[in-house]
Coordinates of C-alpha atoms in Angstrom, one line a residue:
X1 CA 7.9 -56.7 -25.1
X2 CA 10.6 -55.6 -22.6
X3 CA 13.1 -58.3 -21.9
X4 CA 14.0 -56.9 -18.4
X5 CA 11.5 -58.5 -15.9
X6 CA 11.9 -55.7 -13.3
X7 CA 11.2 -52.9 -15.8
X8 CA 8.3 -54.9 -17.3
X9 CA 6.9 -55.3 -13.8
X10 CA 7.0 -51.6 -13.1
X11 CA 5.2 -50.8 -16.3
X12 CA 2.7 -53.5 -15.6
X13 CA 1.8 -52.1 -12.2
X14 CA 1.0 -48.8 -13.8
X15 CA -1.9 -50.5 -15.5
X16 CA -3.2 -52.1 -12.3
X17 CA -6.4 -50.7 -10.8
X18 CA -6.4 -49.8 -7.1
X19 CA -9.4 -49.3 -4.9
X20 CA -9.8 -48.4 -1.3
X21 CA -9.9 -51.2 1.3
X22 CA -11.1 -50.3 4.9
X23 CA -8.9 -51.7 7.6
X24 CA -9.6 -51.2 11.3
X25 CA -6.4 -51.1 13.3
X26 CA -7.0 -51.4 17.1
X27 CA -4.2 -49.1 18.2
X28 CA -5.6 -46.5 20.6
X29 CA -2.5 -44.3 20.3
X30 CA -2.7 -44.1 16.6
X31 CA -6.5 -43.5 16.7
X32 CA -6.0 -40.7 19.3
X33 CA -3.4 -39.1 17.1
X34 CA -5.6 -39.3 14.1
X35 CA -8.6 -37.7 16.0
X36 CA -6.3 -35.0 17.4
X37 CA -5.1 -34.0 13.9
X38 CA -8.6 -33.9 12.7
X39 CA -9.6 -31.7 15.7
X40 CA -6.7 -29.3 14.9
X41 CA -7.9 -29.0 11.3
X42 CA -11.5 -28.5 12.4
X43 CA -10.5 -25.7 14.8
X44 CA -8.4 -24.0 12.1
X45 CA -11.2 -24.0 9.5
X46 CA -14.2 -23.3 11.7
X47 CA -12.7 -21.1 14.5
X48 CA -9.9 -19.2 12.6
X49 CA -10.9 -19.2 8.9
X50 CA -14.7 -18.8 9.2
X51 CA -15.2 -17.1 12.5
X52 CA -12.1 -15.0 13.2
X53 CA -11.1 -14.2 9.6
X54 CA -14.8 -14.1 8.6
X55 CA -14.5 -16.5 5.8
X56 CA -18.3 -16.3 5.2
X57 CA -18.0 -12.8 3.7
X58 CA -17.6 -11.7 0.1
X59 CA -15.6 -8.6 -0.7
X60 CA -16.1 -5.4 -2.7
X61 CA -13.4 -3.0 -3.9
X62 CA -13.5 0.6 -2.8
X63 CA -13.6 3.7 -5.0
X64 CA -13.8 7.4 -3.9
X65 CA -12.3 10.8 -3.6
X66 CA -11.0 13.2 -0.9
X67 CA -11.9 16.9 -0.8
X68 CA -10.3 19.4 1.5
X69 CA -11.0 23.0 2.6
X70 CA -8.5 25.1 4.7
X71 CA -9.3 28.1 7.0
X72 CA -7.1 30.5 8.8
X73 CA -4.7 33.5 8.4
X74 CA -1.1 34.2 8.9
X75 CA 1.6 36.9 9.0
X76 CA 5.1 36.8 7.4
X77 CA 8.2 39.0 7.4
X78 CA 9.5 38.8 3.9
X79 CA 13.2 39.3 2.8
X80 CA 12.4 43.0 2.0
X81 CA 11.3 43.8 5.5
X82 CA 7.6 43.9 4.6
X83 CA 4.9 42.4 6.8
X84 CA 2.5 40.3 4.7
X85 CA -0.8 38.8 5.6
X86 CA -1.6 35.4 4.1
X87 CA -5.0 33.8 4.2
X88 CA -6.2 30.3 3.1
X89 CA -6.6 31.5 -0.5
X90 CA -2.9 32.7 -0.6
X91 CA -1.5 29.6 1.2
X92 CA -3.3 26.9 -0.8
X93 CA -1.7 26.8 -4.3
X94 CA -3.0 25.4 -6.6
X95 CA -6.4 26.1 -5.2
X96 CA -7.8 22.6 -6.0
X97 CA -6.1 19.2 -6.4
X98 CA -7.4 15.7 -6.7
X99 CA -6.8 13.8 -3.4
X100 CA -4.1 16.3 -2.3
X101 CA -3.4 19.8 -0.9
X102 CA -0.4 22.0 -0.7
X103 CA -0.1 24.3 2.4
X104 CA 2.5 27.1 2.1
X105 CA 4.7 27.5 5.3
X106 CA 7.6 29.6 3.9
X107 CA 8.3 31.7 0.8
X108 CA 11.0 33.7 -0.9
X109 CA 9.8 36.4 -3.4
X110 CA 11.5 38.3 -6.2
X111 CA 9.3 41.2 -7.0
X112 CA 8.8 43.1 -10.3
X113 CA 10.8 41.0 -12.8
X114 CA 10.6 41.8 -16.5
X115 CA 12.3 40.5 -19.6
X116 CA 15.6 42.3 -20.5
X117 CA 19.4 42.3 -20.1
X118 CA 20.6 41.5 -16.6
X119 CA 23.8 40.2 -14.9
X120 CA 23.5 36.6 -13.8
X121 CA 25.1 36.6 -10.4
X122 CA 25.4 32.8 -10.5
X123 CA 27.6 32.8 -13.6
X124 CA 31.2 34.3 -13.6
X125 CA 33.1 35.5 -16.6
X126 CA 34.2 34.5 -19.2
X127 CA 30.9 34.2 -21.1
X128 CA 29.7 32.3 -24.2
X129 CA 27.2 33.9 -26.5
X130 CA 24.0 31.9 -27.0
X131 CA 24.6 29.6 -24.1
X132 CA 21.5 28.7 -22.2
X133 CA 21.5 29.0 -18.4
X134 CA 19.0 28.5 -15.6
X135 CA 17.8 32.1 -15.7
X136 CA 18.3 33.0 -19.4
X137 CA 20.5 33.1 -22.4
X138 CA 24.1 34.5 -22.3
X139 CA 24.7 37.5 -24.6
X140 CA 28.5 37.0 -24.5
X141 CA 29.0 40.3 -22.6
X142 CA 30.7 40.5 -19.2
X143 CA 29.1 42.9 -16.7
X144 CA 31.0 44.5 -13.8
X145 CA 28.7 44.5 -10.8
X146 CA 31.5 45.7 -8.4
X147 CA 35.2 46.5 -8.9
X148 CA 36.1 42.9 -8.0
X149 CA 33.1 41.0 -9.3
X150 CA 32.2 40.4 -13.0
X151 CA 29.2 38.3 -14.2
X152 CA 27.9 37.2 -17.5
X153 CA 25.0 39.2 -19.0
X154 CA 21.9 37.3 -19.9
X155 CA 18.7 37.9 -21.7
X156 CA 15.9 36.7 -19.4
X157 CA 13.7 37.6 -16.4
X158 CA 15.4 40.1 -14.0
X159 CA 16.4 41.2 -11.6
X160 CA 17.7 37.6 -11.4
X161 CA 16.4 35.6 -8.4
X162 CA 18.8 35.4 -5.5
X163 CA 18.4 31.7 -4.8
X164 CA 19.3 31.8 -1.1
X165 CA 18.7 28.9 1.3
X166 CA 15.4 29.1 3.1
X167 CA 15.6 30.1 6.8
X168 CA 13.0 30.3 9.6
X169 CA 13.1 34.1 9.4
X170 CA 10.5 34.1 6.6
X171 CA 8.3 31.3 8.0
X172 CA 4.6 32.1 8.0
X173 CA 3.3 32.3 11.5
X174 CA 0.5 30.1 12.9
X175 CA 0.0 28.0 9.8
X176 CA 0.0 25.0 12.1
X177 CA -3.2 26.3 13.7
X178 CA -5.1 26.4 10.4
X179 CA -8.1 24.0 10.4
X180 CA -8.6 21.7 7.5
X181 CA -12.0 20.1 6.7
X182 CA -11.4 16.7 5.1
X183 CA -14.4 15.1 3.3
X184 CA -13.9 11.5 2.1
X185 CA -16.7 9.9 0.1
X186 CA -16.5 6.3 -1.0
X187 CA -18.6 3.7 -2.8
X188 CA -18.4 -0.1 -2.6
X189 CA -19.3 -0.8 -6.2
X190 CA -20.2 -4.5 -5.8
X191 CA -22.8 -3.8 -3.1
X192 CA -23.8 -0.3 -4.4
X193 CA -23.3 1.1 -0.9
X194 CA -22.1 4.7 -0.4
X195 CA -20.5 6.2 2.7
X196 CA -18.6 9.3 3.9
X197 CA -17.2 10.8 7.1
X198 CA -19.6 13.8 7.3
X199 CA -21.4 12.5 10.4
X200 CA -24.6 14.2 9.3
X201 CA -22.9 17.6 8.9
X202 CA -21.2 17.7 12.3
X203 CA -17.5 18.7 12.4
X204 CA -15.5 16.3 14.7
X205 CA -11.8 16.9 15.3
X206 CA -9.7 14.0 14.3
X207 CA -12.5 12.5 12.1
X208 CA -13.4 15.1 9.5
X209 CA -11.6 18.2 10.8
X210 CA -7.8 18.5 11.6
X211 CA -5.3 21.1 12.5
X212 CA -2.4 21.3 10.0
X213 CA 0.0 20.3 12.8
X214 CA -2.0 17.1 13.3
X215 CA -0.7 15.7 10.0
X216 CA 2.9 16.4 11.0
X217 CA 2.7 15.2 14.6
X218 CA 0.9 12.0 13.8
X219 CA 3.6 11.3 11.3
X220 CA 6.2 11.5 14.1
X221 CA 7.7 15.0 13.6
X222 CA 7.4 18.4 15.1
X223 CA 6.2 21.6 13.4
X224 CA 9.6 23.3 13.8
X225 CA 11.3 20.4 11.9
X226 CA 9.2 20.9 8.7
X227 CA 8.1 24.6 8.8
X228 CA 11.2 26.0 7.0
X229 CA 11.7 23.5 4.1
X230 CA 8.3 21.7 4.1
X231 CA 7.5 18.0 3.9
X232 CA 5.4 15.4 2.0
X233 CA 2.9 13.6 4.1
X234 CA 0.8 10.6 3.0
X235 CA -2.5 10.2 4.8
X236 CA -4.0 6.8 4.3
X237 CA -7.8 6.6 4.9
X238 CA -8.8 2.9 5.4
X239 CA -12.4 1.8 5.0
X240 CA -12.6 -1.8 6.1
X241 CA -16.4 -2.1 6.4
X242 CA -18.8 -5.0 7.1
X243 CA -22.4 -4.7 6.0
X244 CA -24.0 -7.6 7.8
X245 CA -27.0 -6.9 10.1
X246 CA -25.0 -7.8 13.2
X247 CA -21.9 -5.7 12.2
X248 CA -21.0 -2.3 13.8
X249 CA -21.1 1.0 11.9
X250 CA -18.3 1.6 9.5
X251 CA -15.7 4.2 10.4
X252 CA -12.6 5.2 8.5
X253 CA -9.2 4.9 10.1
X254 CA -6.4 7.5 9.4
X255 CA -2.7 6.8 9.3
X256 CA 0.0 9.3 8.6
X257 CA 3.5 8.9 7.0
X258 CA 6.2 11.2 5.9
X259 CA 7.4 10.3 2.4
X260 CA 10.4 12.7 1.8
X261 CA 13.8 12.0 3.5
X262 CA 14.4 14.7 6.1
X263 CA 18.2 14.1 6.1
X264 CA 18.7 14.2 2.3
X265 CA 20.4 17.0 0.3
X266 CA 16.9 18.2 -0.8
X267 CA 14.5 17.7 2.1
X268 CA 10.9 18.9 2.2
X269 CA 8.9 20.2 -0.7
X270 CA 9.2 23.4 -2.7
X271 CA 8.4 24.8 -6.1
X272 CA 8.2 28.1 -8.0
X273 CA 5.3 30.0 -9.6
X274 CA 4.9 33.5 -11.0
X275 CA 2.2 36.2 -10.6
X276 CA 2.0 38.0 -13.9
X277 CA 0.8 41.6 -14.6
X278 CA 1.2 44.6 -16.9
X279 CA 2.3 48.1 -16.0
X280 CA 2.3 51.2 -18.3
X281 CA 5.7 52.5 -19.4
X282 CA 6.9 55.7 -17.8
X283 CA 7.9 57.3 -21.0
X284 CA 4.8 56.2 -23.0
X285 CA 1.7 55.4 -21.0
X286 CA 0.0 54.0 -24.1
X287 CA 2.5 51.1 -24.0
X288 CA 2.8 48.6 -21.2
X289 CA 5.4 46.0 -20.1
X290 CA 4.8 42.6 -18.6
X291 CA 6.1 42.0 -15.1
X292 CA 6.0 39.1 -12.7
X293 CA 6.5 38.4 -9.0
X294 CA 8.4 35.2 -8.7
X295 CA 7.5 33.1 -5.6
X296 CA 9.6 30.2 -4.4
X297 CA 7.3 28.5 -1.8
X298 CA 8.0 25.8 0.7
X299 CA 5.2 23.9 2.4
X300 CA 3.4 20.7 3.4
X301 CA 2.1 18.6 0.6
X302 CA -0.5 16.2 1.9
X303 CA -1.5 13.3 -0.3
X304 CA -4.6 11.3 0.6
X305 CA -4.7 7.6 -0.2
X306 CA -7.8 5.4 -0.1
X307 CA -7.5 1.8 1.1
X308 CA -9.8 -1.0 2.3
X309 CA -12.6 -3.3 1.2
X310 CA -16.3 -3.9 1.8
X311 CA -17.4 -7.2 3.3
X312 CA -20.8 -8.9 3.3
X313 CA -22.1 -12.4 3.8
X314 CA -22.0 -14.6 0.8
X315 CA -22.7 -18.3 0.5
X316 CA -20.0 -18.8 -2.2
X317 CA -16.9 -18.0 0.0
X318 CA -18.5 -19.9 2.9
X319 CA -18.9 -23.1 0.8
X320 CA -15.4 -22.7 -0.7
X321 CA -13.8 -22.4 2.8
X322 CA -15.8 -25.4 4.1
X323 CA -14.8 -27.5 1.1
X324 CA -11.2 -26.5 1.6
X325 CA -11.5 -27.6 5.2
X326 CA -12.9 -31.0 4.2
X327 CA -10.0 -31.4 1.8
X328 CA -7.5 -30.6 4.6
X329 CA -8.9 -33.5 6.7
X330 CA -7.2 -35.9 4.3
X331 CA -3.9 -34.7 5.8
X332 CA -4.7 -36.5 9.0
X333 CA -5.4 -39.7 7.1
X334 CA -2.2 -39.4 5.0
X335 CA 0.0 -38.9 8.1
X336 CA -1.7 -41.8 9.9
X337 CA -1.3 -44.1 6.8
X338 CA 2.4 -43.2 6.6
X339 CA 2.9 -44.1 10.3
X340 CA 0.9 -47.3 9.9
X341 CA 2.5 -48.7 6.8
X342 CA 6.1 -47.6 7.2
X343 CA 7.0 -46.5 10.7
X344 CA 5.1 -48.4 13.4
X345 CA 6.2 -51.9 14.6
X346 CA 4.7 -54.7 12.4
X347 CA 4.2 -52.2 9.6
X348 CA 4.6 -55.0 7.1
X349 CA 1.7 -56.8 8.7
X350 CA -0.5 -53.7 8.5
X351 CA 0.6 -53.1 4.9
X352 CA -0.3 -56.6 3.8
X353 CA -3.7 -56.3 5.4
X354 CA -4.4 -52.9 3.9
X355 CA -3.0 -53.5 0.4
X356 CA -4.0 -56.8 -1.4
X357 CA -2.9 -57.7 -4.9
X358 CA -5.7 -59.6 -6.8
X359 CA -4.8 -61.2 -10.1
X360 CA -7.1 -60.9 -13.1
X361 CA -9.0 -64.0 -14.3
X362 CA -7.0 -66.5 -16.5
X363 CA -3.8 -64.6 -15.8
X364 CA -0.8 -66.6 -14.8
X365 CA 0.1 -66.2 -11.1
X366 CA 3.1 -64.0 -10.8
X367 CA 4.7 -62.4 -7.8
X368 CA 3.9 -58.6 -7.7
X369 CA 7.2 -56.8 -7.4
X370 CA 5.7 -54.3 -5.0
X371 CA 3.7 -56.8 -2.8
X372 CA 5.2 -60.3 -2.5
X373 CA 2.6 -63.1 -3.2
X374 CA 3.8 -65.3 -0.4
X375 CA 3.2 -62.6 2.2
X376 CA -0.2 -61.7 0.6
X377 CA -1.4 -65.3 0.7
X378 CA -0.4 -65.6 4.4
X379 CA -3.0 -63.0 5.3
X380 CA -5.6 -63.2 2.5
X381 CA -8.0 -65.3 4.7
X382 CA -7.4 -63.2 7.8
X383 CA -10.0 -60.8 9.1
X384 CA -9.6 -57.1 8.5
X385 CA -9.8 -56.2 12.1
X386 CA -6.4 -56.6 13.7
X387 CA -5.6 -56.9 17.4
X388 CA -3.5 -54.2 18.9
X389 CA 0.2 -54.9 18.5
X390 CA 2.6 -53.6 21.0

């Protein structure tokens, strides 16, 4: 046994059993405060959680895809002085992407490249044989292009691309006026409900049909700011739908954001691709040589993102929210007890009436270290209903 009576008393109280004792305190201010806190909790649970936040609904994740189709035609003055016509087939490359589309707004073309020995105008002499460069492999030979300029010879595709900075002189005209059909089909897997934005086959501007410029302007930019070097636009399609009998029809909401940094050293979006073909040799028509036209294209890359949830009445979330609300009601009782037992005047008297130490049978009377026996005996024969104390 522990020789320290205080330590022994603390361990002893851990083995005591405590039960609830109901005490009515006739203090109208304390009672009003307790009712007010309960009312606030009730309003929060019923009005906010269940009614405003619709805590009676279950949720379902959303799955789906976005399909696009572009229509229109455009003209371009290329760097060689040619006037080229571009239609939707030319402008959209690759022709099909999952939840995305690329729309060409500007291009630089290097025509009729073939594999061979060419001067690399980006690499000055001296040269290192076998060194790999951006456009090919150095042969170790220095080639005089002009009397004052000498460049390393490479084996690669040539004539080598003149990688000049894009300008608005080669921007495709009227691409901003192309129309884009956007079809978004979704399924709420938990409820096995499907939906889309087709409106029965009717095209509606801003709902399932857009101008290309709409994506730019709704993201907060003008067409002239992005036409030369392109941009990356994220389009979020939100489906927050409720499928209860009293709920309105579900309609998607569109939001637009620009993802690339317009003031960075590499703004916009661009990439290269080649168009490959064979032509017969002039000296021997039975033989042919492979050529390519190298395109460096700038444009608007639009990425479609699906978001949202499906909601429908379910007894389980309703019961969970109600049970949580009932649990929160104990906060009002805890606060009221703290005020009564430790803060209000005559708190010792309230504490003695609320908490009563009862000794087990045949156990020697000892003073409880937490509740003095003398103070307990003073009130043990008193009634539990207390007069209001100022």
